[in-house]
Structures are given as C-alpha cells and as structure tokens.
Amino acid sequence: PGAQFVDLLLIQLSNFRWSWRGMVVSGMAVPLMSIVALGVLSRPWGQDYLVYVLAGSVVLSLMFQTLNNVASNFAFMRAMGTLDFLATLPVHRHVLILATVLAFFLLSIPSILVTVAAGALFLGVPLRVSPLALVVFPLCATPLAGLGALLGILARNIEEAGSMTLLVTIALLFLGPVMLPPSTIPDWLLATSHVSPASYAASAIRQVVFGPVTGRLWIDIGALVALSCATLCLAGRRVRWRER
C-alpha cells in the first residue's frame, strides 16, 4: 500500500501541468477579489470583521483548490475510463482517494500562502500563526476534498461535476459564519453551520492564523476529523471497483 500510495501521489501531482492556470485564476484571484470587495465594506466595522473576511477567503481558496479540482479530476477519470483501468490493477480504491486528496492539497499550498500574506497586507490584519496550523490546514482540506471526490464520482459527466461543485461551494460559504461574523447571520442559518465543514475550517483557521487559540479549536478539529472520515468513506463506497 505504501508504494501504491507514492506512485499514485506522483501521478496526481502531475496534474500541475494542466491545473496551474486554474490555481492562478480560482485559487488566488477569486479569493483576493473577495478580500478586496468585502474588506472595503467591512473596514468600518473593525478588525474582527476583517479577520472573518480573510479567514473565509482562505477557506474559499481551499474549496476551489481541493473540492473543485478533486471533483473535476474524479469526473475526468471516470469519463476517460481511468478508474476502470486502475480497478484492473492491484490498487486499493481508498489509496487512490487518499493520494488524490493529498496531491491536490499540496498543489493548493501556494494559493493559500498568497491569500494569507496578500490579504493580511491589504487588510492590515496582524498574523499570529500557531504551530498547530501545520495540523489544521490539512484537516481543513481533507473533508472538502473528500466531498469533492464524492461529487466527482456521483456526477454523470465533467460538466455536471463543475456545476455541482460550484453550487456546493456557494452553499458552504453561506452556511454559517465563514466570511461574516455570527452576529450578521440569521439564527436559522447559524444552525446549519453544525454540518458544514467550511464553518469548522474557518473557525480553526481564525484561531491558528490570527489568534488566540481557544478550547473551541479542539471542537473544530474533532468535527473536521469526523467529517473527513465520513466523506472519504462515502466516496470510497461509491467508487465502482473490482477488488482482488
């Protein structure tokens, strides 16, 4: 399994050859545009609002780079018969999913760093990065990537996968305090945040990047781990695979 994982990881990392343009446009440009637009509107309300805007934009970058790209990749592999080919090899389907998730998270790191650095500079928000960020960011990306894998597997074609992931991305941004503080969101909408990985990701990022780290972080980490297991298991079950 270890050799399989490394080989599949290297194969998926080769997606950089076609995905780098999307990384520039969606992974960097769109989050930075949201920082500029929402930052200008939120500046009069103080730094707390700006922190929500910046953390939410980082989550947006993660969703474009993991959820959307993983969904597109699985939809493409399904349409091109790549999944059927891999199923004939002594490769476990869960190893393929994990390698894909890790590959696209690694490819998302430049976008995340640019979003955090440029956003903090533009908004004037001080960074107080905790070492726990090394654990939090992969955990934030995993349930989003797992959801992307599930959508890519369920979609009937690549176009449908793109539409589904865009709809899910928009929905997750508004299901809870991702880009705006809880005081600005209706109570009924706050209730939906308990099932949204984007809400837990935004909360964890706010704590480990901008501080302070509180006991809430462990709730966020626990929820992200649970959602990661759920989405990855569901994706694995939905892959049509001939086990040997």
PDB file of C-alpha atoms in Angstrom:
ATOM      1  CA  PRO A   1       0.000   0.000   0.000  1.00  0.00           C
ATOM      2  CA  GLY A   2       2.866   2.414   0.709  1.00  0.00           C
ATOM      3  CA  ALA A   3       4.383   2.018  -2.749  1.00  0.00           C
ATOM      4  CA  GLN A   4       0.929   2.293  -4.329  1.00  0.00           C
ATOM      5  CA  PHE A   5       0.287   5.492  -2.422  1.00  0.00           C
ATOM      6  CA  VAL A   6       3.574   7.108  -3.512  1.00  0.00           C
ATOM      7  CA  ASP A   7       3.075   6.128  -7.159  1.00  0.00           C
ATOM      8  CA  LEU A   8      -0.498   7.417  -7.245  1.00  0.00           C
ATOM      9  CA  LEU A   9       0.551  10.607  -5.453  1.00  0.00           C
ATOM     10  CA  LEU A  10       3.207  11.314  -8.088  1.00  0.00           C
ATOM     11  CA  ILE A  11       0.706  10.610 -10.868  1.00  0.00           C
ATOM     12  CA  GLN A  12      -1.803  13.028  -9.374  1.00  0.00           C
ATOM     13  CA  LEU A  13       0.845  15.685  -8.738  1.00  0.00           C
ATOM     14  CA  SER A  14       1.452  15.687 -12.482  1.00  0.00           C
ATOM     15  CA  ASN A  15      -1.945  17.419 -12.718  1.00  0.00           C
ATOM     16  CA  PHE A  16       0.009  20.614 -12.067  1.00  0.00           C
ATOM     17  CA  ARG A  17       0.709  20.646 -15.797  1.00  0.00           C
ATOM     18  CA  TRP A  18      -2.937  21.407 -16.574  1.00  0.00           C
ATOM     19  CA  SER A  19      -4.222  22.826 -13.289  1.00  0.00           C
ATOM     20  CA  TRP A  20      -1.759  25.668 -12.700  1.00  0.00           C
ATOM     21  CA  ARG A  21      -3.875  28.093 -14.726  1.00  0.00           C
ATOM     22  CA  GLY A  22      -6.895  27.259 -12.608  1.00  0.00           C
ATOM     23  CA  MET A  23      -4.772  27.688  -9.486  1.00  0.00           C
ATOM     24  CA  VAL A  24      -3.909  31.234 -10.535  1.00  0.00           C
ATOM     25  CA  VAL A  25      -7.449  32.218 -11.517  1.00  0.00           C
ATOM     26  CA  SER A  26      -9.616  30.464  -8.943  1.00  0.00           C
ATOM     27  CA  GLY A  27      -7.202  29.659  -6.130  1.00  0.00           C
ATOM     28  CA  MET A  28      -5.636  33.133  -5.939  1.00  0.00           C
ATOM     29  CA  ALA A  29      -7.560  35.693  -7.982  1.00  0.00           C
ATOM     30  CA  VAL A  30     -11.080  34.892  -6.740  1.00  0.00           C
ATOM     31  CA  PRO A  31     -10.176  34.847  -3.007  1.00  0.00           C
ATOM     32  CA  LEU A  32      -8.140  38.036  -3.379  1.00  0.00           C
ATOM     33  CA  MET A  33     -11.035  39.736  -5.142  1.00  0.00           C
ATOM     34  CA  SER A  34     -13.347  38.723  -2.304  1.00  0.00           C
ATOM     35  CA  ILE A  35     -10.842  40.150   0.184  1.00  0.00           C
ATOM     36  CA  VAL A  36     -10.781  43.475  -1.624  1.00  0.00           C
ATOM     37  CA  ALA A  37     -14.560  43.706  -2.074  1.00  0.00           C
ATOM     38  CA  LEU A  38     -15.630  42.534   1.395  1.00  0.00           C
ATOM     39  CA  GLY A  39     -12.639  44.152   3.087  1.00  0.00           C
ATOM     40  CA  VAL A  40     -13.604  47.606   1.844  1.00  0.00           C
ATOM     41  CA  LEU A  41     -17.164  47.116   3.100  1.00  0.00           C
ATOM     42  CA  SER A  42     -16.114  45.607   6.445  1.00  0.00           C
ATOM     43  CA  ARG A  43     -13.282  48.009   7.309  1.00  0.00           C
ATOM     44  CA  PRO A  44     -15.536  50.455   9.214  1.00  0.00           C
ATOM     45  CA  TRP A  45     -16.731  47.603  11.468  1.00  0.00           C
ATOM     46  CA  GLY A  46     -13.314  46.857  12.896  1.00  0.00           C
ATOM     47  CA  GLN A  47     -10.645  44.202  12.802  1.00  0.00           C
ATOM     48  CA  ASP A  48     -12.900  41.345  13.941  1.00  0.00           C
ATOM     49  CA  TYR A  49     -14.896  41.626  10.723  1.00  0.00           C
ATOM     50  CA  LEU A  50     -11.701  41.771   8.677  1.00  0.00           C
ATOM     51  CA  VAL A  51     -10.428  38.559  10.287  1.00  0.00           C
ATOM     52  CA  TYR A  52     -13.638  36.786   9.246  1.00  0.00           C
ATOM     53  CA  VAL A  53     -13.263  38.100   5.700  1.00  0.00           C
ATOM     54  CA  LEU A  54      -9.657  36.929   5.420  1.00  0.00           C
ATOM     55  CA  ALA A  55     -10.234  33.513   7.032  1.00  0.00           C
ATOM     56  CA  GLY A  56     -13.292  32.984   4.844  1.00  0.00           C
ATOM     57  CA  SER A  57     -11.278  33.859   1.757  1.00  0.00           C
ATOM     58  CA  VAL A  58      -8.671  31.269   2.743  1.00  0.00           C
ATOM     59  CA  VAL A  59     -11.460  28.685   3.022  1.00  0.00           C
ATOM     60  CA  LEU A  60     -12.697  29.810  -0.399  1.00  0.00           C
ATOM     61  CA  SER A  61      -9.220  29.200  -1.806  1.00  0.00           C
ATOM     62  CA  LEU A  62      -9.202  25.750  -0.216  1.00  0.00           C
ATOM     63  CA  MET A  63     -12.577  24.920  -1.722  1.00  0.00           C
ATOM     64  CA  PHE A  64     -11.539  25.956  -5.217  1.00  0.00           C
ATOM     65  CA  GLN A  65      -8.234  24.099  -4.978  1.00  0.00           C
ATOM     66  CA  THR A  66      -9.401  20.913  -3.249  1.00  0.00           C
ATOM     67  CA  LEU A  67     -13.169  20.442  -3.537  1.00  0.00           C
ATOM     68  CA  ASN A  68     -13.481  21.702  -7.114  1.00  0.00           C
ATOM     69  CA  ASN A  69     -10.258  20.225  -8.503  1.00  0.00           C
ATOM     70  CA  VAL A  70     -10.706  16.828  -6.865  1.00  0.00           C
ATOM     71  CA  ALA A  71     -14.289  16.648  -8.162  1.00  0.00           C
ATOM     72  CA  SER A  72     -13.141  17.559 -11.678  1.00  0.00           C
ATOM     73  CA  ASN A  73     -10.312  15.028 -11.501  1.00  0.00           C
ATOM     74  CA  PHE A  74     -12.570  12.124 -10.485  1.00  0.00           C
ATOM     75  CA  ALA A  75     -15.202  13.095 -13.051  1.00  0.00           C
ATOM     76  CA  PHE A  76     -12.472  13.181 -15.711  1.00  0.00           C
ATOM     77  CA  MET A  77     -11.031   9.793 -14.633  1.00  0.00           C
ATOM     78  CA  ARG A  78     -14.500   8.279 -14.708  1.00  0.00           C
ATOM     79  CA  ALA A  79     -15.333   9.725 -18.147  1.00  0.00           C
ATOM     80  CA  MET A  80     -11.987   8.690 -19.660  1.00  0.00           C
ATOM     81  CA  GLY A  81     -12.124   5.175 -18.235  1.00  0.00           C
ATOM     82  CA  THR A  82      -9.127   5.765 -15.947  1.00  0.00           C
ATOM     83  CA  LEU A  83     -10.995   4.456 -12.906  1.00  0.00           C
ATOM     84  CA  ASP A  84     -11.896   1.286 -14.802  1.00  0.00           C
ATOM     85  CA  PHE A  85      -8.243   0.845 -15.795  1.00  0.00           C
ATOM     86  CA  LEU A  86      -6.969   1.375 -12.240  1.00  0.00           C
ATOM     87  CA  ALA A  87      -9.552  -1.116 -10.987  1.00  0.00           C
ATOM     88  CA  THR A  88      -7.820  -3.835 -13.045  1.00  0.00           C
ATOM     89  CA  LEU A  89      -4.561  -3.192 -11.174  1.00  0.00           C
ATOM     90  CA  PRO A  90      -3.669  -4.343  -7.648  1.00  0.00           C
ATOM     91  CA  VAL A  91      -4.573  -0.889  -6.313  1.00  0.00           C
ATOM     92  CA  HIS A  92      -6.964  -0.241  -3.449  1.00  0.00           C
ATOM     93  CA  ARG A  93      -9.593   2.396  -4.129  1.00  0.00           C
ATOM     94  CA  HIS A  94      -9.110   4.122  -0.771  1.00  0.00           C
ATOM     95  CA  VAL A  95      -5.391   4.512  -1.518  1.00  0.00           C
ATOM     96  CA  LEU A  96      -6.297   6.240  -4.779  1.00  0.00           C
ATOM     97  CA  ILE A  97      -8.672   8.624  -2.991  1.00  0.00           C
ATOM     98  CA  LEU A  98      -6.162   9.474  -0.256  1.00  0.00           C
ATOM     99  CA  ALA A  99      -3.361  10.051  -2.792  1.00  0.00           C
ATOM    100  CA  THR A 100      -5.624  12.348  -4.820  1.00  0.00           C
ATOM    101  CA  VAL A 101      -6.667  14.314  -1.730  1.00  0.00           C
ATOM    102  CA  LEU A 102      -3.063  14.800  -0.610  1.00  0.00           C
ATOM    103  CA  ALA A 103      -1.861  15.728  -4.104  1.00  0.00           C
ATOM    104  CA  PHE A 104      -4.401  18.494  -4.554  1.00  0.00           C
ATOM    105  CA  PHE A 105      -3.802  19.778  -1.029  1.00  0.00           C
ATOM    106  CA  LEU A 106      -0.080  20.084  -1.822  1.00  0.00           C
ATOM    107  CA  LEU A 107      -0.946  21.896  -5.046  1.00  0.00           C
ATOM    108  CA  SER A 108      -3.151  24.307  -3.060  1.00  0.00           C
ATOM    109  CA  ILE A 109      -0.381  25.438  -0.681  1.00  0.00           C
ATOM    110  CA  PRO A 110       0.940  28.286  -2.903  1.00  0.00           C
ATOM    111  CA  SER A 111      -2.586  29.687  -3.274  1.00  0.00           C
ATOM    112  CA  ILE A 112      -3.161  29.542   0.485  1.00  0.00           C
ATOM    113  CA  LEU A 113       0.121  31.299   1.285  1.00  0.00           C
ATOM    114  CA  VAL A 114      -0.528  34.046  -1.267  1.00  0.00           C
ATOM    115  CA  THR A 115      -4.084  34.565   0.006  1.00  0.00           C
ATOM    116  CA  VAL A 116      -2.986  34.813   3.647  1.00  0.00           C
ATOM    117  CA  ALA A 117       0.018  37.082   3.005  1.00  0.00           C
ATOM    118  CA  ALA A 118      -1.612  39.412   0.471  1.00  0.00           C
ATOM    119  CA  GLY A 119      -4.879  39.540   2.406  1.00  0.00           C
ATOM    120  CA  ALA A 120      -3.169  40.379   5.695  1.00  0.00           C
ATOM    121  CA  LEU A 121      -1.146  43.101   3.979  1.00  0.00           C
ATOM    122  CA  PHE A 122      -4.172  44.655   2.278  1.00  0.00           C
ATOM    123  CA  LEU A 123      -6.490  44.487   5.299  1.00  0.00           C
ATOM    124  CA  GLY A 124      -3.824  45.377   7.855  1.00  0.00           C
ATOM    125  CA  VAL A 125      -4.588  42.284   9.935  1.00  0.00           C
ATOM    126  CA  PRO A 126      -1.672  41.051  12.082  1.00  0.00           C
ATOM    127  CA  LEU A 127      -0.718  37.381  11.780  1.00  0.00           C
ATOM    128  CA  ARG A 128      -0.189  35.261  14.887  1.00  0.00           C
ATOM    129  CA  VAL A 129       0.497  31.904  13.279  1.00  0.00           C
ATOM    130  CA  SER A 130       0.445  28.949  15.667  1.00  0.00           C
ATOM    131  CA  PRO A 131       2.429  25.731  15.035  1.00  0.00           C
ATOM    132  CA  LEU A 132      -0.953  23.996  15.107  1.00  0.00           C
ATOM    133  CA  ALA A 133      -1.537  25.454  11.635  1.00  0.00           C
ATOM    134  CA  LEU A 134       0.552  22.560  10.279  1.00  0.00           C
ATOM    135  CA  VAL A 135      -2.160  20.208  11.527  1.00  0.00           C
ATOM    136  CA  VAL A 136      -5.204  22.400  10.971  1.00  0.00           C
ATOM    137  CA  PHE A 137      -4.748  23.226   7.283  1.00  0.00           C
ATOM    138  CA  PRO A 138      -4.557  19.585   6.091  1.00  0.00           C
ATOM    139  CA  LEU A 139      -7.561  18.790   8.286  1.00  0.00           C
ATOM    140  CA  CYS A 140      -9.474  21.700   6.760  1.00  0.00           C
ATOM    141  CA  ALA A 141      -8.713  20.499   3.247  1.00  0.00           C
ATOM    142  CA  THR A 142      -9.495  16.805   3.797  1.00  0.00           C
ATOM    143  CA  PRO A 143     -13.308  16.897   4.259  1.00  0.00           C
ATOM    144  CA  LEU A 144     -13.605  19.401   1.404  1.00  0.00           C
ATOM    145  CA  ALA A 145     -11.520  17.157  -0.855  1.00  0.00           C
ATOM    146  CA  GLY A 146     -13.490  14.105   0.266  1.00  0.00           C
ATOM    147  CA  LEU A 147     -16.713  15.895  -0.622  1.00  0.00           C
ATOM    148  CA  GLY A 148     -15.193  16.797  -3.976  1.00  0.00           C
ATOM    149  CA  ALA A 149     -14.277  13.164  -4.627  1.00  0.00           C
ATOM    150  CA  LEU A 150     -17.838  12.111  -3.789  1.00  0.00           C
ATOM    151  CA  LEU A 151     -19.334  14.717  -6.134  1.00  0.00           C
ATOM    152  CA  GLY A 152     -16.929  13.783  -8.925  1.00  0.00           C
ATOM    153  CA  ILE A 153     -17.817  10.111  -8.589  1.00  0.00           C
ATOM    154  CA  LEU A 154     -21.575  10.757  -8.498  1.00  0.00           C
ATOM    155  CA  ALA A 155     -21.614  13.234 -11.406  1.00  0.00           C
ATOM    156  CA  ARG A 156     -22.666  11.829 -14.773  1.00  0.00           C
ATOM    157  CA  ASN A 157     -20.132  13.920 -16.681  1.00  0.00           C
ATOM    158  CA  ILE A 158     -17.437  16.569 -16.207  1.00  0.00           C
ATOM    159  CA  GLU A 159     -19.832  19.460 -16.868  1.00  0.00           C
ATOM    160  CA  GLU A 160     -22.257  18.237 -14.225  1.00  0.00           C
ATOM    161  CA  ALA A 161     -19.409  17.864 -11.745  1.00  0.00           C
ATOM    162  CA  GLY A 162     -18.432  21.501 -12.338  1.00  0.00           C
ATOM    163  CA  SER A 163     -21.991  22.715 -11.789  1.00  0.00           C
ATOM    164  CA  MET A 164     -22.436  20.621  -8.649  1.00  0.00           C
ATOM    165  CA  THR A 165     -19.176  21.759  -7.074  1.00  0.00           C
ATOM    166  CA  LEU A 166     -19.906  25.424  -7.817  1.00  0.00           C
ATOM    167  CA  LEU A 167     -23.319  25.097  -6.175  1.00  0.00           C
ATOM    168  CA  VAL A 168     -21.852  23.320  -3.139  1.00  0.00           C
ATOM    169  CA  THR A 169     -19.058  25.913  -2.851  1.00  0.00           C
ATOM    170  CA  ILE A 170     -21.553  28.781  -2.800  1.00  0.00           C
ATOM    171  CA  ALA A 171     -23.782  26.961  -0.302  1.00  0.00           C
ATOM    172  CA  LEU A 172     -20.922  26.173   2.109  1.00  0.00           C
ATOM    173  CA  LEU A 173     -19.797  29.817   2.104  1.00  0.00           C
ATOM    174  CA  PHE A 174     -23.221  30.908   3.350  1.00  0.00           C
ATOM    175  CA  LEU A 175     -23.987  28.014   5.728  1.00  0.00           C
ATOM    176  CA  GLY A 176     -22.651  29.585   8.894  1.00  0.00           C
ATOM    177  CA  PRO A 177     -20.088  32.217   9.905  1.00  0.00           C
ATOM    178  CA  VAL A 178     -17.467  31.576   7.247  1.00  0.00           C
ATOM    179  CA  MET A 179     -16.872  35.040   5.761  1.00  0.00           C
ATOM    180  CA  LEU A 180     -19.078  37.067   8.127  1.00  0.00           C
ATOM    181  CA  PRO A 181     -19.374  37.135  11.954  1.00  0.00           C
ATOM    182  CA  PRO A 182     -22.240  35.214  13.633  1.00  0.00           C
ATOM    183  CA  SER A 183     -23.915  38.491  14.647  1.00  0.00           C
ATOM    184  CA  THR A 184     -24.675  39.249  10.999  1.00  0.00           C
ATOM    185  CA  ILE A 185     -26.236  35.850  10.214  1.00  0.00           C
ATOM    186  CA  PRO A 186     -29.833  34.724  10.996  1.00  0.00           C
ATOM    187  CA  ASP A 187     -30.240  32.104  13.724  1.00  0.00           C
ATOM    188  CA  TRP A 188     -31.761  29.543  11.363  1.00  0.00           C
ATOM    189  CA  LEU A 189     -28.731  29.833   9.100  1.00  0.00           C
ATOM    190  CA  LEU A 190     -26.342  29.518  12.039  1.00  0.00           C
ATOM    191  CA  ALA A 191     -27.933  26.175  12.879  1.00  0.00           C
ATOM    192  CA  THR A 192     -26.835  24.769   9.520  1.00  0.00           C
ATOM    193  CA  SER A 193     -23.190  25.529  10.310  1.00  0.00           C
ATOM    194  CA  HIS A 194     -23.012  22.430  12.524  1.00  0.00           C
ATOM    195  CA  VAL A 195     -22.946  20.180   9.445  1.00  0.00           C
ATOM    196  CA  SER A 196     -20.745  22.385   7.254  1.00  0.00           C
ATOM    197  CA  PRO A 197     -17.012  21.604   7.036  1.00  0.00           C
ATOM    198  CA  ALA A 198     -16.408  25.180   5.837  1.00  0.00           C
ATOM    199  CA  SER A 199     -17.662  26.604   9.152  1.00  0.00           C
ATOM    200  CA  TYR A 200     -15.324  24.439  11.235  1.00  0.00           C
ATOM    201  CA  ALA A 201     -12.454  25.142   8.844  1.00  0.00           C
ATOM    202  CA  ALA A 202     -12.966  28.912   9.045  1.00  0.00           C
ATOM    203  CA  SER A 203     -13.136  28.798  12.852  1.00  0.00           C
ATOM    204  CA  ALA A 204      -9.950  26.731  13.117  1.00  0.00           C
ATOM    205  CA  ILE A 205      -8.077  28.955  10.639  1.00  0.00           C
ATOM    206  CA  ARG A 206      -9.065  32.108  12.501  1.00  0.00           C
ATOM    207  CA  GLN A 207      -7.565  30.690  15.679  1.00  0.00           C
ATOM    208  CA  VAL A 208      -4.286  29.256  14.355  1.00  0.00           C
ATOM    209  CA  VAL A 209      -3.502  32.101  11.932  1.00  0.00           C
ATOM    210  CA  PHE A 210      -4.826  35.200  13.680  1.00  0.00           C
ATOM    211  CA  GLY A 211      -5.220  34.020  17.285  1.00  0.00           C
ATOM    212  CA  PRO A 212      -5.967  33.448  20.005  1.00  0.00           C
ATOM    213  CA  VAL A 213      -6.162  29.651  20.170  1.00  0.00           C
ATOM    214  CA  THR A 214      -9.044  28.628  22.453  1.00  0.00           C
ATOM    215  CA  GLY A 215     -10.743  25.426  23.552  1.00  0.00           C
ATOM    216  CA  ARG A 216     -13.060  25.800  20.563  1.00  0.00           C
ATOM    217  CA  LEU A 217     -10.178  24.638  18.344  1.00  0.00           C
ATOM    218  CA  TRP A 218     -10.429  21.071  19.639  1.00  0.00           C
ATOM    219  CA  ILE A 219     -14.132  21.000  18.809  1.00  0.00           C
ATOM    220  CA  ASP A 220     -13.302  22.194  15.300  1.00  0.00           C
ATOM    221  CA  ILE A 221     -10.539  19.601  14.916  1.00  0.00           C
ATOM    222  CA  GLY A 222     -12.814  16.808  16.143  1.00  0.00           C
ATOM    223  CA  ALA A 223     -15.560  17.856  13.739  1.00  0.00           C
ATOM    224  CA  LEU A 224     -13.122  18.092  10.821  1.00  0.00           C
ATOM    225  CA  VAL A 225     -11.757  14.606  11.578  1.00  0.00           C
ATOM    226  CA  ALA A 226     -15.286  13.171  11.751  1.00  0.00           C
ATOM    227  CA  LEU A 227     -16.368  14.889   8.536  1.00  0.00           C
ATOM    228  CA  SER A 228     -13.150  13.759   6.822  1.00  0.00           C
ATOM    229  CA  CYS A 229     -13.803  10.129   7.726  1.00  0.00           C
ATOM    230  CA  ALA A 230     -17.440  10.398   6.643  1.00  0.00           C
ATOM    231  CA  THR A 231     -16.764  11.986   3.242  1.00  0.00           C
ATOM    232  CA  LEU A 232     -13.789   9.747   2.410  1.00  0.00           C
ATOM    233  CA  CYS A 233     -15.678   6.589   3.399  1.00  0.00           C
ATOM    234  CA  LEU A 234     -18.721   7.612   1.362  1.00  0.00           C
ATOM    235  CA  ALA A 235     -16.515   8.375  -1.639  1.00  0.00           C
ATOM    236  CA  GLY A 236     -14.774   5.015  -1.286  1.00  0.00           C
ATOM    237  CA  ARG A 237     -18.084   3.174  -1.151  1.00  0.00           C
ATOM    238  CA  ARG A 238     -19.365   4.878  -4.282  1.00  0.00           C
ATOM    239  CA  VAL A 239     -16.335   4.007  -6.426  1.00  0.00           C
ATOM    240  CA  ARG A 240     -17.075   1.029  -8.642  1.00  0.00           C
ATOM    241  CA  TRP A 241     -14.089  -1.199  -8.041  1.00  0.00           C
ATOM    242  CA  ARG A 242     -13.144  -4.799  -8.652  1.00  0.00           C
ATOM    243  CA  GLU A 243     -11.165  -5.847  -5.610  1.00  0.00           C
ATOM    244  CA  ARG A 244      -8.564  -8.585  -5.905  1.00  0.00           C
TER     245      ARG A 244
END
